[in-house]
Amino acid sequence: MAPVTNGRIIFNSIPEGFPVPGETTVYDTSDTIDIDTVTLDGGYLIKTLELSIDPYMRGRMRAPSKKSYSDPYFVGKPLNGFGVGAVIRSEHPEVQVGDHLSGYLDHQQYIIKKDLKGLQKINNSYNLPWSTFIGVLGMPGKTSYMAWKEFSHAKKGETVFVSTGAGPVGSLVIQLAKRDGLKVIGSAGSDEKVKFMKEIGADVAFNYKTTKTTEVLEKEGPIDIYWDNVGGETLDAALNAANIYGRFIECGMISGYNNGHSTGIKNLFQVVAKSLTVSGFIIFRLEAKYGDEFYKTLPPLVASGEIKYTEDVYNGLDKVGDAILAVQKGTNKAKAIVHVADD
Amino acid sequence: MAPVTNGRIIFNSIPEGFPVPGETTVYDTSDTIDIDTVTLDGGYLIKTLELSIDPYMRGRMRAPSKKSYSDPYFVGKPLNGFGVGAVIRSEHPEVQVGDHLSGYLDHQQYIIKKDLKGLQKINNSYNLPWSTFIGVLGMPGKTSYMAWKEFSHAKKGETVFVSTGAGPVGSLVIQLAKRDGLKVIGSAGSDEKVKFMKEIGADVAFNYKTTKTTEVLEKEGPIDIYWDNVGGETLDAALNAANIYGRFIECGMISGYNNGHSTGIKNLFQVVAKSLTVSGFIIFRLEAKYGDEFYKTLPPLVASGEIKYTEDVYNGLDKVGDAILAVQKGTNKAKAIVHVADD
């Protein structure tokens, strides 16, 4: 077969504010690949199927000298992130054609790999869509499940507030909290997202753009647990509305990702005044403790529909830049997936 | 004997900024007491000896409608706080003349009590000065000892940064950390305090008024543990200098007590980026777990001089207002004690 285009998304420049499609990232089609004849050198060839677009990716768009929990992207190199791919050729003894792998993939249509580093074979015994393995059954799902188990110390009858409650992480937190018998307050940035939060069981769901978070929490709180995906003013509101001995699970602070976290947190003294515990975490550190439990518990619940999820699918690798910006602005409708190719 | 003045400190008005002696609090001598004949009604009579002046007292000078971890003071009523008193008369079966009690005392020279609520008999088997029971062996000492045990997860070779390291809480933290084999960085607001921190073992001690905290931490960090007594810019500096998986022990935030915590915390995203754990606490909640151990461990170490402490003694109950202001401004030289009467 003749060579085909091997499209990829290049990290082109470090953004100051929001990442700009075509400037921060560019879709590059200059490379070609002959998938039948390309040399594998004992490795294997992946066709990229689905890519996950996540809030944390903004943090990787930084000068490499700045240290953080995630590796930086390098200007001139492809982006990478969680994805699912299908093996279409292999010379590797542990990898067979037809295997599906999830994990870190370059944002590229076809990828040659030498080993399984950063990837794992998907055991899809419930025949779930491949995209679930980068969503509710992937990093976002693990984030929710494992950190909830580790840090929430949830007790029946308590109240939890979940920000970005319609996102892939928040929506699973809402459902886990309801299964634990908590009162759940969820916030998100559109009426469509509010509707979804109600569908998955949130007792109170509101659009923070049209309803004041402080007022909702004053009426519906105090809150025993705050699942923080946004930081900023929402975190300040949660600190004020916290119950004594409250637990704050610091998953992310997207409100600051595109403005250098310039909004200072004013109410942090509540940590002292109310004996709060505020926990940041890195999900891979919890994998050893909760990995088996996660893979045993979640897939059947997703397959049966007891745990719900929703996706906002962008068709085509060239849409990565748009999806990244939407996630940073919160204009995506749900968990953002870039569908690169059919299986 | 004829009646004598029973001086007391009245909470006179809720301060906006720093508490003003004579305005926020007034020394009132209008009351008298005949200590030989005053009716005890089955209770007992305490002569107040020593009173502890602590940072948290500022938080009690608030409108009673504002909830916090400590009870508010009431305008027109005496202040109260930790103190030591001697029993000089008793009709109470569990209290004998000559007993010494520590705990919550009104700021008053003579106090009639009906029960032992909030007080405990002092077992002074090492013949230590009574003031130690409101200092290194009292609430500040317990705060350091118990929270260090509970939250530091200290490992030999790690680095800890202690703010207000010459105070009663910070100075014991420094000594406990050295005993655990840590590198200790201490900050305080005068050269005299810096000298004391070095005497008790701090590896690095600096005056934050003349040396930049950020520069010291950049050079001497990263820090695995931050013992926070001040909040504000120091907390921001510590967040930036934190090592991954750092522990922040939030004991107090005195930098905000007199300005409504108007300095926002800018670097809280480090909690997410570095997987930090930030713990607020109320010391009484740790008493059951560590009380016995504390009373077994600390008094002999204080008696032998292995654990050092220092005091700034204000003579006379009328000095309470000055001592409170000094503690809030940090112009006290060491742990502030008001010496009310000799034993």
PDB file of N, CA, C and O in Angstrom, chain A residues 68-69 235 244-245 250-251 253 257 261-262 264-266 268-269 271-273 275-282 284-285, chain B residues 68-69 235 244-245 250-251 253 257 261-262 264-266 268-269 271-273 275-282 284-285:
ATOM      1  N   SER A  68       6.793  20.421  37.936  1.00  0.00           N
ATOM      2  CA  SER A  68       5.429  20.161  38.388  1.00  0.00           C
ATOM      3  C   SER A  68       5.224  18.660  38.425  1.00  0.00           C
ATOM      4  O   SER A  68       6.154  17.888  38.188  1.00  0.00           O
ATOM      5  N   TYR A  69       4.013  18.253  38.764  1.00  0.00           N
ATOM      6  CA  TYR A  69       3.748  16.820  38.929  1.00  0.00           C
ATOM      7  C   TYR A  69       3.698  16.091  37.590  1.00  0.00           C
ATOM      8  O   TYR A  69       3.842  14.895  37.530  1.00  0.00           O
ATOM      9  N   LEU A 235     -13.322  27.623  45.713  1.00  0.00           N
ATOM     10  CA  LEU A 235     -12.625  27.083  46.887  1.00  0.00           C
ATOM     11  C   LEU A 235     -12.833  27.986  48.099  1.00  0.00           C
ATOM     12  O   LEU A 235     -13.093  27.501  49.212  1.00  0.00           O
ATOM     13  N   ILE A 244     -16.883  21.720  60.551  1.00  0.00           N
ATOM     14  CA  ILE A 244     -15.694  21.378  61.322  1.00  0.00           C
ATOM     15  C   ILE A 244     -15.231  19.962  60.928  1.00  0.00           C
ATOM     16  O   ILE A 244     -16.051  19.107  60.595  1.00  0.00           O
ATOM     17  N   TYR A 245     -13.912  19.762  60.907  1.00  0.00           N
ATOM     18  CA  TYR A 245     -13.297  18.500  60.501  1.00  0.00           C
ATOM     19  C   TYR A 245     -13.569  18.140  59.036  1.00  0.00           C
ATOM     20  O   TYR A 245     -13.537  16.963  58.660  1.00  0.00           O
ATOM     21  N   GLU A 250      -8.167  17.966  46.858  1.00  0.00           N
ATOM     22  CA  GLU A 250      -7.691  18.929  45.855  1.00  0.00           C
ATOM     23  C   GLU A 250      -7.258  18.200  44.599  1.00  0.00           C
ATOM     24  O   GLU A 250      -6.114  17.781  44.463  1.00  0.00           O
ATOM     25  N   CYS A 251      -8.199  18.078  43.691  1.00  0.00           N
ATOM     26  CA  CYS A 251      -7.961  17.338  42.458  1.00  0.00           C
ATOM     27  C   CYS A 251      -7.411  18.251  41.375  1.00  0.00           C
ATOM     28  O   CYS A 251      -6.610  17.846  40.545  1.00  0.00           O
ATOM     29  N   MET A 253      -7.345  22.816  39.983  1.00  0.00           N
ATOM     30  CA  MET A 253      -7.735  24.214  40.205  1.00  0.00           C
ATOM     31  C   MET A 253      -7.794  24.910  38.849  1.00  0.00           C
ATOM     32  O   MET A 253      -7.073  25.873  38.599  1.00  0.00           O
ATOM     33  N   TYR A 257      -5.562  27.927  35.861  1.00  0.00           N
ATOM     34  CA  TYR A 257      -4.605  27.365  34.903  1.00  0.00           C
ATOM     35  C   TYR A 257      -4.225  28.350  33.792  1.00  0.00           C
ATOM     36  O   TYR A 257      -3.170  28.227  33.183  1.00  0.00           O
ATOM     37  N   HIS A 261      -2.927  31.524  38.292  1.00  0.00           N
ATOM     38  CA  HIS A 261      -3.455  31.422  39.664  1.00  0.00           C
ATOM     39  C   HIS A 261      -3.403  32.779  40.378  1.00  0.00           C
ATOM     40  O   HIS A 261      -2.977  32.886  41.522  1.00  0.00           O
ATOM     41  N   SER A 262      -3.839  33.807  39.655  1.00  0.00           N
ATOM     42  CA  SER A 262      -3.705  35.154  40.211  1.00  0.00           C
ATOM     43  C   SER A 262      -4.768  35.490  41.266  1.00  0.00           C
ATOM     44  O   SER A 262      -4.635  36.472  41.984  1.00  0.00           O
ATOM     45  N   GLY A 264      -5.980  35.163  44.645  1.00  0.00           N
ATOM     46  CA  GLY A 264      -5.536  34.640  45.935  1.00  0.00           C
ATOM     47  C   GLY A 264      -6.695  34.003  46.685  1.00  0.00           C
ATOM     48  O   GLY A 264      -7.837  34.409  46.542  1.00  0.00           O
ATOM     49  N   ILE A 265      -6.355  32.987  47.480  1.00  0.00           N
ATOM     50  CA  ILE A 265      -7.370  32.336  48.315  1.00  0.00           C
ATOM     51  C   ILE A 265      -7.437  33.109  49.629  1.00  0.00           C
ATOM     52  O   ILE A 265      -6.447  33.222  50.351  1.00  0.00           O
ATOM     53  N   LYS A 266      -8.629  33.617  49.947  1.00  0.00           N
ATOM     54  CA  LYS A 266      -8.781  34.527  51.083  1.00  0.00           C
ATOM     55  C   LYS A 266      -9.141  33.809  52.374  1.00  0.00           C
ATOM     56  O   LYS A 266      -8.938  34.340  53.468  1.00  0.00           O
ATOM     57  N   LEU A 268      -8.339  30.799  53.685  1.00  0.00           N
ATOM     58  CA  LEU A 268      -7.582  29.616  54.092  1.00  0.00           C
ATOM     59  C   LEU A 268      -7.474  29.472  55.607  1.00  0.00           C
ATOM     60  O   LEU A 268      -7.218  28.382  56.112  1.00  0.00           O
ATOM     61  N   PHE A 269      -7.692  30.561  56.341  1.00  0.00           N
ATOM     62  CA  PHE A 269      -7.642  30.428  57.802  1.00  0.00           C
ATOM     63  C   PHE A 269      -8.683  29.440  58.317  1.00  0.00           C
ATOM     64  O   PHE A 269      -8.525  28.874  59.407  1.00  0.00           O
ATOM     65  N   VAL A 271      -8.975  26.580  57.494  1.00  0.00           N
ATOM     66  CA  VAL A 271      -8.271  25.305  57.712  1.00  0.00           C
ATOM     67  C   VAL A 271      -7.895  25.167  59.183  1.00  0.00           C
ATOM     68  O   VAL A 271      -8.034  24.089  59.780  1.00  0.00           O
ATOM     69  N   VAL A 272      -7.434  26.266  59.778  1.00  0.00           N
ATOM     70  CA  VAL A 272      -7.105  26.271  61.206  1.00  0.00           C
ATOM     71  C   VAL A 272      -8.391  26.305  62.032  1.00  0.00           C
ATOM     72  O   VAL A 272      -8.590  25.485  62.931  1.00  0.00           O
ATOM     73  N   ALA A 273      -9.261  27.245  61.695  1.00  0.00           N
ATOM     74  CA  ALA A 273     -10.442  27.486  62.527  1.00  0.00           C
ATOM     75  C   ALA A 273     -11.362  26.277  62.593  1.00  0.00           C
ATOM     76  O   ALA A 273     -12.004  26.034  63.610  1.00  0.00           O
ATOM     77  N   SER A 275     -10.345  23.015  61.627  1.00  0.00           N
ATOM     78  CA  SER A 275      -9.619  21.734  61.624  1.00  0.00           C
ATOM     79  C   SER A 275      -9.832  20.960  60.334  1.00  0.00           C
ATOM     80  O   SER A 275     -10.165  19.778  60.351  1.00  0.00           O
ATOM     81  N   LEU A 276      -9.648  21.635  59.227  1.00  0.00           N
ATOM     82  CA  LEU A 276      -9.832  20.968  57.939  1.00  0.00           C
ATOM     83  C   LEU A 276      -8.570  20.217  57.521  1.00  0.00           C
ATOM     84  O   LEU A 276      -7.473  20.567  57.941  1.00  0.00           O
ATOM     85  N   THR A 277      -8.762  19.207  56.711  1.00  0.00           N
ATOM     86  CA  THR A 277      -7.641  18.521  56.071  1.00  0.00           C
ATOM     87  C   THR A 277      -7.762  18.740  54.566  1.00  0.00           C
ATOM     88  O   THR A 277      -8.812  18.481  53.993  1.00  0.00           O
ATOM     89  N   VAL A 278      -6.679  19.231  53.985  1.00  0.00           N
ATOM     90  CA  VAL A 278      -6.667  19.546  52.558  1.00  0.00           C
ATOM     91  C   VAL A 278      -5.641  18.633  51.906  1.00  0.00           C
ATOM     92  O   VAL A 278      -4.458  18.700  52.237  1.00  0.00           O
ATOM     93  N   SER A 279      -6.089  17.790  50.993  1.00  0.00           N
ATOM     94  CA  SER A 279      -5.190  16.776  50.437  1.00  0.00           C
ATOM     95  C   SER A 279      -5.025  16.926  48.936  1.00  0.00           C
ATOM     96  O   SER A 279      -5.989  16.813  48.185  1.00  0.00           O
ATOM     97  N   GLY A 280      -3.802  17.201  48.527  1.00  0.00           N
ATOM     98  CA  GLY A 280      -3.457  17.060  47.121  1.00  0.00           C
ATOM     99  C   GLY A 280      -3.002  15.626  46.899  1.00  0.00           C
ATOM    100  O   GLY A 280      -2.618  14.940  47.845  1.00  0.00           O
ATOM    101  N   PHE A 281      -3.035  15.178  45.647  1.00  0.00           N
ATOM    102  CA  PHE A 281      -2.632  13.791  45.413  1.00  0.00           C
ATOM    103  C   PHE A 281      -2.204  13.593  43.970  1.00  0.00           C
ATOM    104  O   PHE A 281      -2.540  14.379  43.086  1.00  0.00           O
ATOM    105  N   ILE A 282      -1.455  12.558  43.765  1.00  0.00           N
ATOM    106  CA  ILE A 282      -1.108  12.122  42.413  1.00  0.00           C
ATOM    107  C   ILE A 282      -1.678  10.726  42.287  1.00  0.00           C
ATOM    108  O   ILE A 282      -1.411   9.856  43.122  1.00  0.00           O
ATOM    109  N   PHE A 284      -1.261   8.144  40.435  1.00  0.00           N
ATOM    110  CA  PHE A 284      -0.474   6.912  40.279  1.00  0.00           C
ATOM    111  C   PHE A 284       0.006   6.363  41.625  1.00  0.00           C
ATOM    112  O   PHE A 284       0.262   5.194  41.777  1.00  0.00           O
ATOM    113  N   ARG A 285       0.080   7.264  42.611  1.00  0.00           N
ATOM    114  CA  ARG A 285       0.518   6.814  43.928  1.00  0.00           C
ATOM    115  C   ARG A 285      -0.539   5.949  44.623  1.00  0.00           C
ATOM    116  O   ARG A 285      -0.249   5.245  45.589  1.00  0.00           O
TER     117      ARG A 285
ATOM    118  N   SER B  68     -16.283  29.968  65.336  1.00  0.00           N
ATOM    119  CA  SER B  68     -14.895  29.572  65.146  1.00  0.00           C
ATOM    120  C   SER B  68     -14.590  28.439  66.111  1.00  0.00           C
ATOM    121  O   SER B  68     -15.472  27.955  66.815  1.00  0.00           O
ATOM    122  N   TYR B  69     -13.338  27.998  66.107  1.00  0.00           N
ATOM    123  CA  TYR B  69     -12.964  26.858  66.941  1.00  0.00           C
ATOM    124  C   TYR B  69     -12.909  27.198  68.420  1.00  0.00           C
ATOM    125  O   TYR B  69     -12.974  26.338  69.258  1.00  0.00           O
ATOM    126  N   LEU B 235       3.475  31.522  54.281  1.00  0.00           N
ATOM    127  CA  LEU B 235       2.838  30.299  53.791  1.00  0.00           C
ATOM    128  C   LEU B 235       3.021  30.179  52.280  1.00  0.00           C
ATOM    129  O   LEU B 235       3.331  29.093  51.764  1.00  0.00           O
ATOM    130  N   ILE B 244       7.817  17.519  47.033  1.00  0.00           N
ATOM    131  CA  ILE B 244       6.673  16.676  46.705  1.00  0.00           C
ATOM    132  C   ILE B 244       6.300  15.845  47.947  1.00  0.00           C
ATOM    133  O   ILE B 244       7.155  15.479  48.746  1.00  0.00           O
ATOM    134  N   TYR B 245       4.990  15.630  48.134  1.00  0.00           N
ATOM    135  CA  TYR B 245       4.448  14.919  49.305  1.00  0.00           C
ATOM    136  C   TYR B 245       4.709  15.641  50.634  1.00  0.00           C
ATOM    137  O   TYR B 245       4.752  15.025  51.702  1.00  0.00           O
ATOM    138  N   GLU B 250      -0.996  23.243  59.975  1.00  0.00           N
ATOM    139  CA  GLU B 250      -1.564  24.588  60.090  1.00  0.00           C
ATOM    140  C   GLU B 250      -1.983  24.843  61.530  1.00  0.00           C
ATOM    141  O   GLU B 250      -3.100  24.545  61.936  1.00  0.00           O
ATOM    142  N   CYS B 251      -1.060  25.416  62.253  1.00  0.00           N
ATOM    143  CA  CYS B 251      -1.277  25.673  63.675  1.00  0.00           C
ATOM    144  C   CYS B 251      -1.913  27.041  63.881  1.00  0.00           C
ATOM    145  O   CYS B 251      -2.698  27.243  64.805  1.00  0.00           O
ATOM    146  N   MET B 253      -2.327  31.350  61.901  1.00  0.00           N
ATOM    147  CA  MET B 253      -2.019  32.273  60.803  1.00  0.00           C
ATOM    148  C   MET B 253      -2.029  33.696  61.334  1.00  0.00           C
ATOM    149  O   MET B 253      -2.829  34.524  60.908  1.00  0.00           O
ATOM    150  N   TYR B 257      -4.552  37.776  61.607  1.00  0.00           N
ATOM    151  CA  TYR B 257      -5.495  37.930  62.727  1.00  0.00           C
ATOM    152  C   TYR B 257      -5.963  39.379  62.909  1.00  0.00           C
ATOM    153  O   TYR B 257      -7.027  39.616  63.483  1.00  0.00           O
ATOM    154  N   HIS B 261      -7.365  38.641  57.473  1.00  0.00           N
ATOM    155  CA  HIS B 261      -6.789  37.694  56.509  1.00  0.00           C
ATOM    156  C   HIS B 261      -6.915  38.230  55.081  1.00  0.00           C
ATOM    157  O   HIS B 261      -7.335  37.524  54.171  1.00  0.00           O
ATOM    158  N   SER B 262      -6.578  39.514  54.920  1.00  0.00           N
ATOM    159  CA  SER B 262      -6.788  40.146  53.624  1.00  0.00           C
ATOM    160  C   SER B 262      -5.727  39.773  52.585  1.00  0.00           C
ATOM    161  O   SER B 262      -5.900  40.014  51.405  1.00  0.00           O
ATOM    162  N   GLY B 264      -4.390  37.356  50.256  1.00  0.00           N
ATOM    163  CA  GLY B 264      -4.768  36.080  49.654  1.00  0.00           C
ATOM    164  C   GLY B 264      -3.562  35.183  49.485  1.00  0.00           C
ATOM    165  O   GLY B 264      -2.446  35.662  49.281  1.00  0.00           O
ATOM    166  N   ILE B 265      -3.791  33.874  49.577  1.00  0.00           N
ATOM    167  CA  ILE B 265      -2.717  32.906  49.354  1.00  0.00           C
ATOM    168  C   ILE B 265      -2.668  32.603  47.859  1.00  0.00           C
ATOM    169  O   ILE B 265      -3.657  32.163  47.279  1.00  0.00           O
ATOM    170  N   LYS B 266      -1.506  32.865  47.265  1.00  0.00           N
ATOM    171  CA  LYS B 266      -1.386  32.799  45.803  1.00  0.00           C
ATOM    172  C   LYS B 266      -0.942  31.432  45.294  1.00  0.00           C
ATOM    173  O   LYS B 266      -1.163  31.100  44.146  1.00  0.00           O
ATOM    174  N   LEU B 268      -1.510  28.255  46.346  1.00  0.00           N
ATOM    175  CA  LEU B 268      -2.172  27.056  46.852  1.00  0.00           C
ATOM    176  C   LEU B 268      -2.219  25.934  45.818  1.00  0.00           C
ATOM    177  O   LEU B 268      -2.391  24.766  46.180  1.00  0.00           O
ATOM    178  N   PHE B 269      -2.059  26.279  44.534  1.00  0.00           N
ATOM    179  CA  PHE B 269      -2.067  25.215  43.528  1.00  0.00           C
ATOM    180  C   PHE B 269      -0.954  24.197  43.770  1.00  0.00           C
ATOM    181  O   PHE B 269      -1.038  23.051  43.327  1.00  0.00           O
ATOM    182  N   VAL B 271      -0.489  22.633  46.282  1.00  0.00           N
ATOM    183  CA  VAL B 271      -1.103  21.486  46.984  1.00  0.00           C
ATOM    184  C   VAL B 271      -1.427  20.383  45.979  1.00  0.00           C
ATOM    185  O   VAL B 271      -1.215  19.198  46.252  1.00  0.00           O
ATOM    186  N   VAL B 272      -1.941  20.782  44.828  1.00  0.00           N
ATOM    187  CA  VAL B 272      -2.234  19.816  43.767  1.00  0.00           C
ATOM    188  C   VAL B 272      -0.940  19.377  43.083  1.00  0.00           C
ATOM    189  O   VAL B 272      -0.663  18.191  42.957  1.00  0.00           O
ATOM    190  N   ALA B 273      -0.138  20.364  42.690  1.00  0.00           N
ATOM    191  CA  ALA B 273       1.045  20.070  41.873  1.00  0.00           C
ATOM    192  C   ALA B 273       2.042  19.191  42.611  1.00  0.00           C
ATOM    193  O   ALA B 273       2.731  18.387  42.001  1.00  0.00           O
ATOM    194  N   SER B 275       1.246  17.333  45.525  1.00  0.00           N
ATOM    195  CA  SER B 275       0.593  16.335  46.396  1.00  0.00           C
ATOM    196  C   SER B 275       0.825  16.630  47.870  1.00  0.00           C
ATOM    197  O   SER B 275       1.221  15.752  48.637  1.00  0.00           O
ATOM    198  N   LEU B 276       0.570  17.855  48.255  1.00  0.00           N
ATOM    199  CA  LEU B 276       0.768  18.225  49.653  1.00  0.00           C
ATOM    200  C   LEU B 276      -0.455  17.852  50.494  1.00  0.00           C
ATOM    201  O   LEU B 276      -1.566  17.760  49.983  1.00  0.00           O
ATOM    202  N   THR B 277      -0.225  17.657  51.768  1.00  0.00           N
ATOM    203  CA  THR B 277      -1.310  17.488  52.721  1.00  0.00           C
ATOM    204  C   THR B 277      -1.251  18.653  53.701  1.00  0.00           C
ATOM    205  O   THR B 277      -0.212  18.915  54.292  1.00  0.00           O
ATOM    206  N   VAL B 278      -2.363  19.347  53.836  1.00  0.00           N
ATOM    207  CA  VAL B 278      -2.436  20.524  54.695  1.00  0.00           C
ATOM    208  C   VAL B 278      -3.423  20.212  55.808  1.00  0.00           C
ATOM    209  O   VAL B 278      -4.600  19.962  55.544  1.00  0.00           O
ATOM    210  N   SER B 279      -2.934  20.216  57.050  1.00  0.00           N
ATOM    211  CA  SER B 279      -3.789  19.780  58.157  1.00  0.00           C
ATOM    212  C   SER B 279      -4.004  20.877  59.182  1.00  0.00           C
ATOM    213  O   SER B 279      -3.054  21.368  59.791  1.00  0.00           O
ATOM    214  N   GLY B 280      -5.251  21.264  59.345  1.00  0.00           N
ATOM    215  CA  GLY B 280      -5.628  22.063  60.490  1.00  0.00           C
ATOM    216  C   GLY B 280      -5.993  21.128  61.631  1.00  0.00           C
ATOM    217  O   GLY B 280      -6.286  19.953  61.398  1.00  0.00           O
ATOM    218  N   PHE B 281      -5.960  21.619  62.852  1.00  0.00           N
ATOM    219  CA  PHE B 281      -6.272  20.710  63.968  1.00  0.00           C
ATOM    220  C   PHE B 281      -6.724  21.499  65.191  1.00  0.00           C
ATOM    221  O   PHE B 281      -6.443  22.693  65.318  1.00  0.00           O
ATOM    222  N   ILE B 282      -7.415  20.813  66.048  1.00  0.00           N
ATOM    223  CA  ILE B 282      -7.765  21.364  67.353  1.00  0.00           C
ATOM    224  C   ILE B 282      -7.101  20.457  68.373  1.00  0.00           C
ATOM    225  O   ILE B 282      -7.275  19.238  68.348  1.00  0.00           O
ATOM    226  N   PHE B 284      -7.384  19.736  71.482  1.00  0.00           N
ATOM    227  CA  PHE B 284      -8.082  18.865  72.439  1.00  0.00           C
ATOM    228  C   PHE B 284      -8.491  17.539  71.811  1.00  0.00           C
ATOM    229  O   PHE B 284      -8.669  16.547  72.480  1.00  0.00           O
ATOM    230  N   ARG B 285      -8.597  17.550  70.473  1.00  0.00           N
ATOM    231  CA  ARG B 285      -8.988  16.319  69.801  1.00  0.00           C
ATOM    232  C   ARG B 285      -7.866  15.283  69.818  1.00  0.00           C
ATOM    233  O   ARG B 285      -8.082  14.097  69.577  1.00  0.00           O
TER     234      ARG B 285
END
